[in-house]
Coordinates of C-alpha atoms and ligand atoms in Angstrom, one line a residue:
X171 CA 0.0 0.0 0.0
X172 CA 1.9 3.6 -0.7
X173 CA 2.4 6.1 1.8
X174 CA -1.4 7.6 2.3
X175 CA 0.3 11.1 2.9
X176 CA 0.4 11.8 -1.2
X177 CA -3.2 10.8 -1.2
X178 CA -3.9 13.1 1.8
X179 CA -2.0 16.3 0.1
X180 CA -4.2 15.4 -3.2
X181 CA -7.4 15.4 -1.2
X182 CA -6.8 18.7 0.5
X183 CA -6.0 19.6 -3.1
X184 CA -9.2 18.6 -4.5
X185 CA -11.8 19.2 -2.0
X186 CA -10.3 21.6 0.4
X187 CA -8.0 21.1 3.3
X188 CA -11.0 21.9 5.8
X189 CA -12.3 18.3 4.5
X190 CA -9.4 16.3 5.3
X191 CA -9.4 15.6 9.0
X192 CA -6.6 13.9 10.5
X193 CA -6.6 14.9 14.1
X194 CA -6.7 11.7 16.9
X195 CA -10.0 12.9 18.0
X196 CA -11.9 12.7 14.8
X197 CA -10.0 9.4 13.3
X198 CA -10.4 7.9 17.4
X199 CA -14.1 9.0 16.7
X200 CA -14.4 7.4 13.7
X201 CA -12.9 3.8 15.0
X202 CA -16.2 3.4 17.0
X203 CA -20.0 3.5 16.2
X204 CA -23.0 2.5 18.1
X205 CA -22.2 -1.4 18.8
X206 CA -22.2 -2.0 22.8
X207 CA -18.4 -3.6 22.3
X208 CA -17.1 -1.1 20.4
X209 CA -18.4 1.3 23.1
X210 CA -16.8 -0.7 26.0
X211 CA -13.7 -0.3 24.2
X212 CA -13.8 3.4 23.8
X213 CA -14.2 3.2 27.3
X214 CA -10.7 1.9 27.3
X215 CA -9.1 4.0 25.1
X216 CA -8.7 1.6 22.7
X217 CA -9.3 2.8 19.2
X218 CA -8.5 -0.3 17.2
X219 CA -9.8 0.6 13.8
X220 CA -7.9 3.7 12.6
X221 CA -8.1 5.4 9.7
X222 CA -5.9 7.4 7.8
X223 CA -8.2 10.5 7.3
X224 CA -11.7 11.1 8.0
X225 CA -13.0 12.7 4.6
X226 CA -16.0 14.9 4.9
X227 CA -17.9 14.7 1.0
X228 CA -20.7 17.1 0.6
X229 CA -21.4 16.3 -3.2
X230 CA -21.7 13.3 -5.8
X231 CA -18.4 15.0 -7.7
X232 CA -16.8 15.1 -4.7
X233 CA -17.2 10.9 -4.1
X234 CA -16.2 10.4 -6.9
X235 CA -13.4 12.3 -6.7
X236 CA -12.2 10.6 -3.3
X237 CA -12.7 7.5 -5.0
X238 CA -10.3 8.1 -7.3
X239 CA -7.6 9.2 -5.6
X240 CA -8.0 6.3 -3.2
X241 CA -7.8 3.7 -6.2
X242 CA -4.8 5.5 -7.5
X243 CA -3.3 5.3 -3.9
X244 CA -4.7 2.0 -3.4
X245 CA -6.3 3.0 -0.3
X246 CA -9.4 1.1 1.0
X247 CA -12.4 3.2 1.8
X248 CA -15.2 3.1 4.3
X249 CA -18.8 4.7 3.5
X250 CA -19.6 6.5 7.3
X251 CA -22.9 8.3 7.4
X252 CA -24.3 8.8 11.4
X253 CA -22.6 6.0 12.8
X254 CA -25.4 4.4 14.5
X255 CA -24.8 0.8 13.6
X256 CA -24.4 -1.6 16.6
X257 CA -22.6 -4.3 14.7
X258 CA -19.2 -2.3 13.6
X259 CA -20.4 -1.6 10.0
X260 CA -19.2 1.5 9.5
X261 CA -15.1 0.5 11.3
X262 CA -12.2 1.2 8.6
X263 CA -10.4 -2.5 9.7
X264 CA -7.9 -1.8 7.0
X265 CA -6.9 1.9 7.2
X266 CA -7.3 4.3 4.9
X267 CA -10.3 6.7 4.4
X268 CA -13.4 6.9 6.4
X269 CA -16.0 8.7 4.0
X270 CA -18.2 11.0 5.7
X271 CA -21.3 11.0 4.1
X272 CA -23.5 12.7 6.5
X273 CA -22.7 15.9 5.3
X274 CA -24.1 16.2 1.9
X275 CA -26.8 19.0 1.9
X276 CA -30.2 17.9 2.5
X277 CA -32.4 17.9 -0.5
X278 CA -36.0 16.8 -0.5
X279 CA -38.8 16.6 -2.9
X280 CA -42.3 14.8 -2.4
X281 CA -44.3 13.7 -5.3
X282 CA -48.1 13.9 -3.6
X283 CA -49.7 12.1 -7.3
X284 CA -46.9 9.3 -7.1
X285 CA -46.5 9.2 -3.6
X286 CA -43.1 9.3 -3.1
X287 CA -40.3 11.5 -1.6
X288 CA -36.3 11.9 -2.9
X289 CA -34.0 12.8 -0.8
X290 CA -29.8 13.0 -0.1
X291 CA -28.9 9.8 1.2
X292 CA -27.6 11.6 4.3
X293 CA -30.5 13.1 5.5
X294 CA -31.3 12.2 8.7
X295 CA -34.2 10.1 9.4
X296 CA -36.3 11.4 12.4
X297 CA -36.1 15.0 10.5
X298 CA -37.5 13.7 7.3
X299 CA -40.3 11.8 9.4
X300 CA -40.8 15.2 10.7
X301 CA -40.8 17.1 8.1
X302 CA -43.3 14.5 5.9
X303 CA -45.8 14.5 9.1
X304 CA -46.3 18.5 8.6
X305 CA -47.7 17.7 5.5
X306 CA -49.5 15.1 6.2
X307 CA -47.3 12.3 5.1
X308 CA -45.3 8.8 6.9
X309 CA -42.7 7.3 6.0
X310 CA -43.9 4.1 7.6
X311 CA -40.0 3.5 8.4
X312 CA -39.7 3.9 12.4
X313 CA -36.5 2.1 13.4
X314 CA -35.9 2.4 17.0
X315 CA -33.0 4.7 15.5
X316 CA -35.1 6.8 13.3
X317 CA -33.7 10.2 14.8
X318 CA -29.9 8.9 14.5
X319 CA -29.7 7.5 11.3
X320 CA -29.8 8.2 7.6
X321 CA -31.5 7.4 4.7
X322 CA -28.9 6.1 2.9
X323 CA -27.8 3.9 6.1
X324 CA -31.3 2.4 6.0
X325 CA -30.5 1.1 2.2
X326 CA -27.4 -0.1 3.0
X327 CA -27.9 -2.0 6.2
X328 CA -31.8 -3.6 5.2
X329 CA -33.0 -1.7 8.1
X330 CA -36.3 -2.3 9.4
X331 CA -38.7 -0.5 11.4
X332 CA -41.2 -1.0 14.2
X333 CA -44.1 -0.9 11.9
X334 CA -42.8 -3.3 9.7
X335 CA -45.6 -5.6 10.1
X336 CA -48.0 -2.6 7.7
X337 CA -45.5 -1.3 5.9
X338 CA -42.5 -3.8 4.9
X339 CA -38.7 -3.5 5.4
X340 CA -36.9 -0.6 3.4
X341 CA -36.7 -3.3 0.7
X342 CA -40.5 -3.1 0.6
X343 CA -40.4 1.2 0.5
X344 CA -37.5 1.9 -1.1
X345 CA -38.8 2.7 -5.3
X346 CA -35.1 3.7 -6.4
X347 CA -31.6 5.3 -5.7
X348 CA -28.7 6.8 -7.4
X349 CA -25.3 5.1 -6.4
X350 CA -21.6 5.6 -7.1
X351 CA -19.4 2.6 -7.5
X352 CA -15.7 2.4 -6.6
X353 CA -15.2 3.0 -10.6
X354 CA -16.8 6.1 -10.5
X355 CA -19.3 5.4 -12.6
X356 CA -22.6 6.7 -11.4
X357 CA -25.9 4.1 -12.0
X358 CA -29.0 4.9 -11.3
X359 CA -31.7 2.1 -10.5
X360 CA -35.8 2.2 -10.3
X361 CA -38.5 0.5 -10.5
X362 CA -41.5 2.4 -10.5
X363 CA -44.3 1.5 -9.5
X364 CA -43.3 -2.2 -10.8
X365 CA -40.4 -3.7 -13.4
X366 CA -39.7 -6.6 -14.6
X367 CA -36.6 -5.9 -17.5
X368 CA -34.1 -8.6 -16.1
X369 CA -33.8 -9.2 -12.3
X370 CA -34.5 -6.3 -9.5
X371 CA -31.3 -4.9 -9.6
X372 CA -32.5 -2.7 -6.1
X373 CA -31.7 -5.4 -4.5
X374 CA -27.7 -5.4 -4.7
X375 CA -27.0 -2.6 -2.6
X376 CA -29.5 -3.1 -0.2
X377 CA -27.7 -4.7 2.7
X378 CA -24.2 -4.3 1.1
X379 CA -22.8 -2.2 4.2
X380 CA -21.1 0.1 2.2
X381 CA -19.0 -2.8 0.2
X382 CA -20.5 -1.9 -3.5
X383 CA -21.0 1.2 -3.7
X384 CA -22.2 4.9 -2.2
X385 CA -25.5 5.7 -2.2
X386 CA -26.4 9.1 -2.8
X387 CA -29.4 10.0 -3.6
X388 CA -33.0 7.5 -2.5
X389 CA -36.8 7.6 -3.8
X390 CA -38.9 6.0 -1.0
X391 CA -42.2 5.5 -1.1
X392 CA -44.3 7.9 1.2
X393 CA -48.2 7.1 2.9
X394 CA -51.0 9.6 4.0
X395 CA -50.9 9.5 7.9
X396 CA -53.4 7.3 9.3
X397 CA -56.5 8.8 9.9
X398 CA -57.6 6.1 13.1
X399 CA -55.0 4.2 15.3
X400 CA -56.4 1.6 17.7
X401 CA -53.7 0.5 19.7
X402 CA -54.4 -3.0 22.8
X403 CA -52.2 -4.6 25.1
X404 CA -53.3 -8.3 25.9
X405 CA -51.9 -10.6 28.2
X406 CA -50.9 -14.8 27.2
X407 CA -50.8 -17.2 28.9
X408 CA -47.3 -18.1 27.6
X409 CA -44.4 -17.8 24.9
X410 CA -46.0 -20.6 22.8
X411 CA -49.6 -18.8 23.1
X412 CA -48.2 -15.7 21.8
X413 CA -46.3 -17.5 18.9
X414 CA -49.3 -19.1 17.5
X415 CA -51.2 -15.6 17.8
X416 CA -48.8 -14.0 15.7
X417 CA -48.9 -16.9 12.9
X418 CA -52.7 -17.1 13.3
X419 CA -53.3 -13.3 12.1
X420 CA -50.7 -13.6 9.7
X421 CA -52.5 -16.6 8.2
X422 CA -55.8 -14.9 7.9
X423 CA -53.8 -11.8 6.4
X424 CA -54.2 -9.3 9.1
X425 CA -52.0 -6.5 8.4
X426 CA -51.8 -4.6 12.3
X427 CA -49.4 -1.8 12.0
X428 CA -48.0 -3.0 15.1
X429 CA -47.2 -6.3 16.7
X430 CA -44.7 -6.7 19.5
X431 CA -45.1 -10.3 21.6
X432 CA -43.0 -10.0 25.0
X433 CA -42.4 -12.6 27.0
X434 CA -42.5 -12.2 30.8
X435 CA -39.2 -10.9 31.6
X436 CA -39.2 -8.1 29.0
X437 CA -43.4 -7.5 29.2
X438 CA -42.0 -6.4 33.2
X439 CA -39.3 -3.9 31.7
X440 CA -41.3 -2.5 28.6
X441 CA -44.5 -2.2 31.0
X442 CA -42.4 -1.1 34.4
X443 CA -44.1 -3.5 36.5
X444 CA -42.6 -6.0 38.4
X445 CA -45.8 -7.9 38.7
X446 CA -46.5 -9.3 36.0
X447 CA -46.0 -12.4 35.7
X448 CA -47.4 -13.1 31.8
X449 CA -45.9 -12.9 28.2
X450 CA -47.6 -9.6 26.6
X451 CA -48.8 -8.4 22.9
X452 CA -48.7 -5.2 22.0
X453 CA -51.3 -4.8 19.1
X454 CA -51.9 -1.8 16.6
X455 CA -54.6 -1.3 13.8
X456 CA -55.0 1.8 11.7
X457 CA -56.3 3.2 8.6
X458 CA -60.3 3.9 8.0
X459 CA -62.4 3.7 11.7
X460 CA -64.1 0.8 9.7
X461 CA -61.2 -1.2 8.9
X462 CA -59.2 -0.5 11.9
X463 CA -62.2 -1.5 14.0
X464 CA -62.8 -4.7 12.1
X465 CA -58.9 -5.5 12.7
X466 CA -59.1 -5.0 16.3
X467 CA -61.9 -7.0 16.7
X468 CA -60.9 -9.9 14.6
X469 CA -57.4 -9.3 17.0
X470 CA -59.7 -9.9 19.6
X471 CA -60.5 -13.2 18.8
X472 CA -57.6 -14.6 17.7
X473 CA -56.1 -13.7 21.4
X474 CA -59.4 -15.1 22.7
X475 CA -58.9 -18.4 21.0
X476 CA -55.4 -18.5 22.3
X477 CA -56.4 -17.9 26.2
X478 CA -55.5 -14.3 25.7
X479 CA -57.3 -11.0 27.5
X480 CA -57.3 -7.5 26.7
X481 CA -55.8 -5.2 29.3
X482 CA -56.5 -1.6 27.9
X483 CA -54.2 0.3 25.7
X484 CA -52.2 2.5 28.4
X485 CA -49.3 -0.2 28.1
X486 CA -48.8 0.3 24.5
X487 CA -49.8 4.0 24.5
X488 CA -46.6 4.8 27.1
X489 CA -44.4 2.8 24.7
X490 CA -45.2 4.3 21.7
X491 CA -44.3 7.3 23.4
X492 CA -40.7 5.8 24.6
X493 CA -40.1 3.9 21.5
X494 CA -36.8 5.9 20.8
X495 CA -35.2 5.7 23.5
X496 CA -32.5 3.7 24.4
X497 CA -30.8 4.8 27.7
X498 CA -31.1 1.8 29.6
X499 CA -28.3 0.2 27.4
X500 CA -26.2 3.5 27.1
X501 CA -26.6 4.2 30.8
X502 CA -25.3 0.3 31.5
X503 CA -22.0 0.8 28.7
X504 CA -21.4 4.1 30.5
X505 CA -20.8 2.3 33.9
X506 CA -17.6 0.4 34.5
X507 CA -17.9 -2.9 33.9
X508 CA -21.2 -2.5 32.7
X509 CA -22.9 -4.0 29.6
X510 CA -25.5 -4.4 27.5
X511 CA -26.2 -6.1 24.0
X512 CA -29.0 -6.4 21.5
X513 CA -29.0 -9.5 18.9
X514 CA -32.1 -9.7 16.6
X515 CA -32.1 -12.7 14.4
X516 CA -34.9 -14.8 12.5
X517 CA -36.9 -18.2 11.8
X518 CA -39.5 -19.5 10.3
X519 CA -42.6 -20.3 12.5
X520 CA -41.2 -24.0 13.6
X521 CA -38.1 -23.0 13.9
X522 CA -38.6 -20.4 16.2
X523 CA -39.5 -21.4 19.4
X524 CA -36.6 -24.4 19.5
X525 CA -34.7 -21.1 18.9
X526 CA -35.6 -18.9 21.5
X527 CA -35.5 -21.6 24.3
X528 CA -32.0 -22.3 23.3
X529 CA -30.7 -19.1 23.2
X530 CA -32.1 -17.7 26.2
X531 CA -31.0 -21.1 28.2
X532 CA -27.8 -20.5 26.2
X533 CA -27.5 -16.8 27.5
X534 CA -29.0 -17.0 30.8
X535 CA -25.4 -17.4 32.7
X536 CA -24.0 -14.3 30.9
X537 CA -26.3 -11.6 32.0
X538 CA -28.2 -10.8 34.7
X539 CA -30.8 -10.6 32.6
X540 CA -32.3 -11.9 29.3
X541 CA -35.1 -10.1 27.6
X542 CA -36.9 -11.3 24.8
X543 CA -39.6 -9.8 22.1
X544 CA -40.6 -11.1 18.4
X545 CA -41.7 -7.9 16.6
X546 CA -41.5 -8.6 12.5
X547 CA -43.7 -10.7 11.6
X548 CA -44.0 -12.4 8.3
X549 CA -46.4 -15.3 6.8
X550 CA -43.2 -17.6 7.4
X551 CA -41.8 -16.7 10.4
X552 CA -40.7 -13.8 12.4
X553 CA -37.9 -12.2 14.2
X554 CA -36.9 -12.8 17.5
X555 CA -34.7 -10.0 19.5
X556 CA -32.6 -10.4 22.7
X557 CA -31.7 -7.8 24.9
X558 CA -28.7 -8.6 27.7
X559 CA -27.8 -6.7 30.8
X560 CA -25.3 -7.6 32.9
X561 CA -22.1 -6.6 35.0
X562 CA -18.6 -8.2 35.2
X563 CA -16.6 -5.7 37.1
X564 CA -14.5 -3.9 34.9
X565 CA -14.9 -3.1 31.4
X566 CA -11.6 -5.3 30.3
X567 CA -14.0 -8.1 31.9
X568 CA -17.2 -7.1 29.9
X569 CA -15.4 -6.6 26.9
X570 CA -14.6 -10.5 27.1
X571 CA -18.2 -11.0 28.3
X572 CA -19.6 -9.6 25.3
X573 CA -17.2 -11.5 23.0
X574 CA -18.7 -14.8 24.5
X575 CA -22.3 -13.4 24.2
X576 CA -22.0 -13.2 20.1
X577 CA -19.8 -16.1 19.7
X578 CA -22.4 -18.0 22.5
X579 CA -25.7 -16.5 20.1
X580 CA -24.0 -17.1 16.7
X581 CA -23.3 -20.6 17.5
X582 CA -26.5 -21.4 18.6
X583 CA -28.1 -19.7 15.5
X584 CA -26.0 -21.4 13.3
X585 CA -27.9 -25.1 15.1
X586 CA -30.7 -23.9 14.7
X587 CA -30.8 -23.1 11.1
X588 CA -32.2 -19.3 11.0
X589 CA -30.8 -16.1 9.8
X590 CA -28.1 -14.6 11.9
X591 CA -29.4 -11.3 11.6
X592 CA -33.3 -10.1 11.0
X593 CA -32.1 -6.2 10.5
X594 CA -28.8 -4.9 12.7
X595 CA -26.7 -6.5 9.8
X596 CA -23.0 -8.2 9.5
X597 CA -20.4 -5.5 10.4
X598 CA -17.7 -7.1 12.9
X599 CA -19.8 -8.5 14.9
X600 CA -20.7 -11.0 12.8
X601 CA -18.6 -10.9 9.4
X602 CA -16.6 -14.2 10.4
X603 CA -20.2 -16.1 10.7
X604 CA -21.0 -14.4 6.9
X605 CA -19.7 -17.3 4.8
X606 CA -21.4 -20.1 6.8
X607 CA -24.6 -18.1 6.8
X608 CA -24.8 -17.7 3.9
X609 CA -23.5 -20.7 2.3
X610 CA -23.1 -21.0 -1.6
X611 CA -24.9 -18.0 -2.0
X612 CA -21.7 -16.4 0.0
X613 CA -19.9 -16.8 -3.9
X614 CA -22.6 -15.1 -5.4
X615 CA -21.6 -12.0 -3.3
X616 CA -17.9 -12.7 -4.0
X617 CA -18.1 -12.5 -7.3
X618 CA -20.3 -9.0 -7.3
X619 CA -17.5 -7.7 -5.0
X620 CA -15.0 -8.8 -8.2
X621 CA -17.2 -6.8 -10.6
X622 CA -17.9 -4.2 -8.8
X623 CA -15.6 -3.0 -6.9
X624 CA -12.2 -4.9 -8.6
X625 CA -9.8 -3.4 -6.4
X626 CA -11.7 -4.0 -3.1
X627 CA -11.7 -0.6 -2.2
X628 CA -14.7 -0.5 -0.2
X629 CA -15.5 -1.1 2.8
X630 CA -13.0 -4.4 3.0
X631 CA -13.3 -6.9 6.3
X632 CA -16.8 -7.1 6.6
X633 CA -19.6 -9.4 5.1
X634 CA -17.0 -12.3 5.3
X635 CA -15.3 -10.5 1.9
Ligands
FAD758 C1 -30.6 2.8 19.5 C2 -30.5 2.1 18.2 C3 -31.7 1.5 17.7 C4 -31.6 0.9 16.4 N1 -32.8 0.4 16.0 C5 -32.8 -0.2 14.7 C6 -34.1 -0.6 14.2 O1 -35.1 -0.5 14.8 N2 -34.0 -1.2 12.9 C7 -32.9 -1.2 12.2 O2 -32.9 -1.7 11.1 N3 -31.7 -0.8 12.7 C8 -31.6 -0.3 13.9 N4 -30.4 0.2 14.4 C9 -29.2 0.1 13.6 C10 -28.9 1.3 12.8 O3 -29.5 2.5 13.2 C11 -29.2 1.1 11.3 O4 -28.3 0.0 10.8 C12 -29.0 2.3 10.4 O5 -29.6 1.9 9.2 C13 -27.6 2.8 10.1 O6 -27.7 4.1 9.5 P1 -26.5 5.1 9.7 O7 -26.8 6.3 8.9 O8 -26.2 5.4 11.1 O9 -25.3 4.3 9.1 P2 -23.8 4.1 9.6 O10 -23.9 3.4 11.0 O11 -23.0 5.3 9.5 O12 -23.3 3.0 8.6 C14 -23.8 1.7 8.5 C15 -23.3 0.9 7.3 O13 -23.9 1.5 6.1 C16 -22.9 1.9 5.2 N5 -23.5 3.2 4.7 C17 -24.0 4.2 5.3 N6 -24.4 5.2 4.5 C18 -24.1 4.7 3.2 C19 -24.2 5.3 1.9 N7 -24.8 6.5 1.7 N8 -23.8 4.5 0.9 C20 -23.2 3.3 1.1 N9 -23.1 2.8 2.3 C21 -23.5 3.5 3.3 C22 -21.7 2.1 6.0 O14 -20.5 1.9 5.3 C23 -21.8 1.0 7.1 O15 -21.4 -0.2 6.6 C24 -30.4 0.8 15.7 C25 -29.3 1.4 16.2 C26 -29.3 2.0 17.5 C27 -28.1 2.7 18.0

């Protein structure tokens, strides 16, 4: 690899020298994102992942123009945009130049008659929600993250959101998106409102963590807001009751806006109540009064059926006014020796169950708690996300903790068949589980890597490439 200084001077050349940062603070700041263990280890002081600059972009000509330099310097490049990944996505492993896309100027356009909205892929989420809800628009994207993370991040992570249950996964919102490839050429790919010319090339980048391409500029889909919400907590009588309530509405197409099964030891946290002593659903219909209330009835009776009650909707109601926040991991990583993970992964509707008996029994001795929820549901299956709490004394101590946590999950995924990951993606945390994941298919993304990207400038260390 050459000496990235000539690459730096050309940089400062091209774009400016205020956009070439290469103080500790920034490039320490950029070896880090959201991830609890990447956290613990700032904690420690120990910023692993350096790169060589931190490159601040504010234009397509400008990528491209980073791009270059970095293929003639042969330095790898990683796509940053607000750093709220919690699986080490956005980490330069290799050096070389973090690419700071969260500074490209917002731009945003809604189409009412098509209903869509374009926008800069570094716009930030919870702003754009905002801004669509003045005028009487949604999204229908709300990741727990919505107000600290892109657009573009969505697209290149397969984020989901909480309403995912009405609305799809951004795979099911996204209608197009202009990205740059390591080349420099630029591509821009749609489908709108349907195609079928070849295969759905929309699909490549989605999920590609920034190892394809850059993503510049995304059409998503946009919805009026709901004009009736009718939101219900009920109470099961267990794990297994819940399960089959979620499969039974999915059967006979129900489409709730939101679905969120806890069992007993999360229903106490999410509801503040050490009481009680049940699994709990958290149910939401909307649309027209007529067809929410017909939902929410026929709701009613699948609970019914399953030994299920109503208990009001003041449990849901105080959650969906929470539903952002996240301090009870942060304040746990911010104590020493404190820790806290998240692992979301995903099975089909016998699979699932086996699943989350195993990994809770397999993750009960390394927390003090194990929490549990399923909240995507699909016809086949659903997700199923743990949350772990625990202390071990000293952050050294939960640094190894957590290490035995993802390899302890992974493993047990892996036996059971289902999808290491339902929406918090590869990064570090799991890029050496990537290949057996994914299997033969794992050549497939090899090969794109070799067309696309020839040098393996992007991104390089993560998705097992
Ligand atoms: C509290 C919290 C809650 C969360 N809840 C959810 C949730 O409900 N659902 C969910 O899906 N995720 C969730 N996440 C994970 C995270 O928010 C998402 O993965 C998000 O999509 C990342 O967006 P970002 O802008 O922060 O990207 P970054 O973290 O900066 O980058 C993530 C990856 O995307 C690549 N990337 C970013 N922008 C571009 C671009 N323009 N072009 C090409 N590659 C790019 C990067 O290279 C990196 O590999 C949560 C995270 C936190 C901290």
């Amino acid at each position: 690899m050459a000496d990235p200084s000539s690459a730096l001077a050309a940089l400062s050349r091209e774009l400016g020298p205020d956009a070439v940062r290469t103080d500790a603070e920034t490039l320490a700041a950029s070896s880090h994102d959201s991830w609890p263990l990447s956290t613990k280890l700032a904690r420690l002081g120990r910023h692993t992942h350096q790169a060589d600059a931190v490159v601040a972009v504010d234009s397509p000509e400008q990528i491209r123009t980073a791009l270059a330099v970095a293929a003639d310097h042969d330095l790898p490049v990683t796509v940053r945009a607000l750093g709220s990944s919690v699986t080490g996505q956005p980490l330069p492993v290799r050096g070389g130049l973090v690419l700071d896309v969260s500074g490209i100027p917002d731009s945003f356009a809604v189409n009412e008659t098509d209903m869509t909205v374009r926008v800069s892929a570094g716009y930030n989420g919870g702003q754009l929600e905002t801004e669509l809800q003045r005028q009487g628009w949604t999204l229908g994207h709300s990741p727990q993250s919505l107000h600290r993370s892109s657009v573009g991040g969505w697209l290149a992570t397969l984020a989901t959101g909480q309403f995912s249950s009405y609305y799809g996964g951004i795979e099911d919102l996204v209608v197009g998106y202009t990205v740059i490839l390591a080349t420099g050429e630029t591509v821009r790919l749609s489908a709108s409102p349907r195609a079928a010319m070849g295969p759905d090339l929309r699909q490549l980048f989605l999920g590609s963590e920034g190892t394809l391409g850059v993503i510049t500029s995304v059409t998503l889909k946009i919805f009026p807001t709901a004009p009736v919400q009718l939101l219900q907590t009920y109470t099961l009588p267990s794990v297994e009751a819940g399960v089959a309530v979620l499969r039974a509405q999915a059967a006979a197409g129900l489409r709730p806006f939101l679905l969120r099964l806890y069992d007993t030891a999360e229903a106490r946290h999410v509801l503040q109540d050490d009481s009680i002593d049940t699994p709990v659903l958290f149910t939401g219909s909307q649309g027209l009064d007529t067809m929410a209330r017909a939902e929410a009835a026929a709701l009613d009776d699948i609970v019914a059926g399953h030994g299920g009650a109503p208990a009001g909707p003041e449990g849901v109601e105080k959650w969906m006014t929470r539903r952002f926040d996240f301090s009870g991991v942060e304040n746990l990583l911010a104590q020493d020796g404190g820790y806290a993970e998240t692992i979301e992964v995903a099975h089909t509707w016998s699979g699932i169950l086996p699943l989350y008996h195993a990994l809770t029994k397999a993750l009960a001795p390394l927390a003090d708690d194990v929490l549990a929820h399923f909240s995507h549901v699909y016809t086949q299956g659903t997700s199923l996300y743990l949350i772990l709490r625990g202390h071990a004394g000293t952050d050294e101590a939960a640094v190894q903790r957590l290490q035995t946590v993802w390899e302890t999950a992974m493993r047990v995924a892996l036996e059971h068949g289902a999808e290491l990951s339902h929406h918090h993606g590869g990064g570090l945390a799991r890029s050496p589980y990537t290949r057996q994941s994914l299997g033969g298919a794992h050549l497939l993304l090899r090969r794109l890597k070799h067309a696309l990207d020839p040098n393996g400038l992007l991104n390089p260390g993560k998705l097992g490439l």
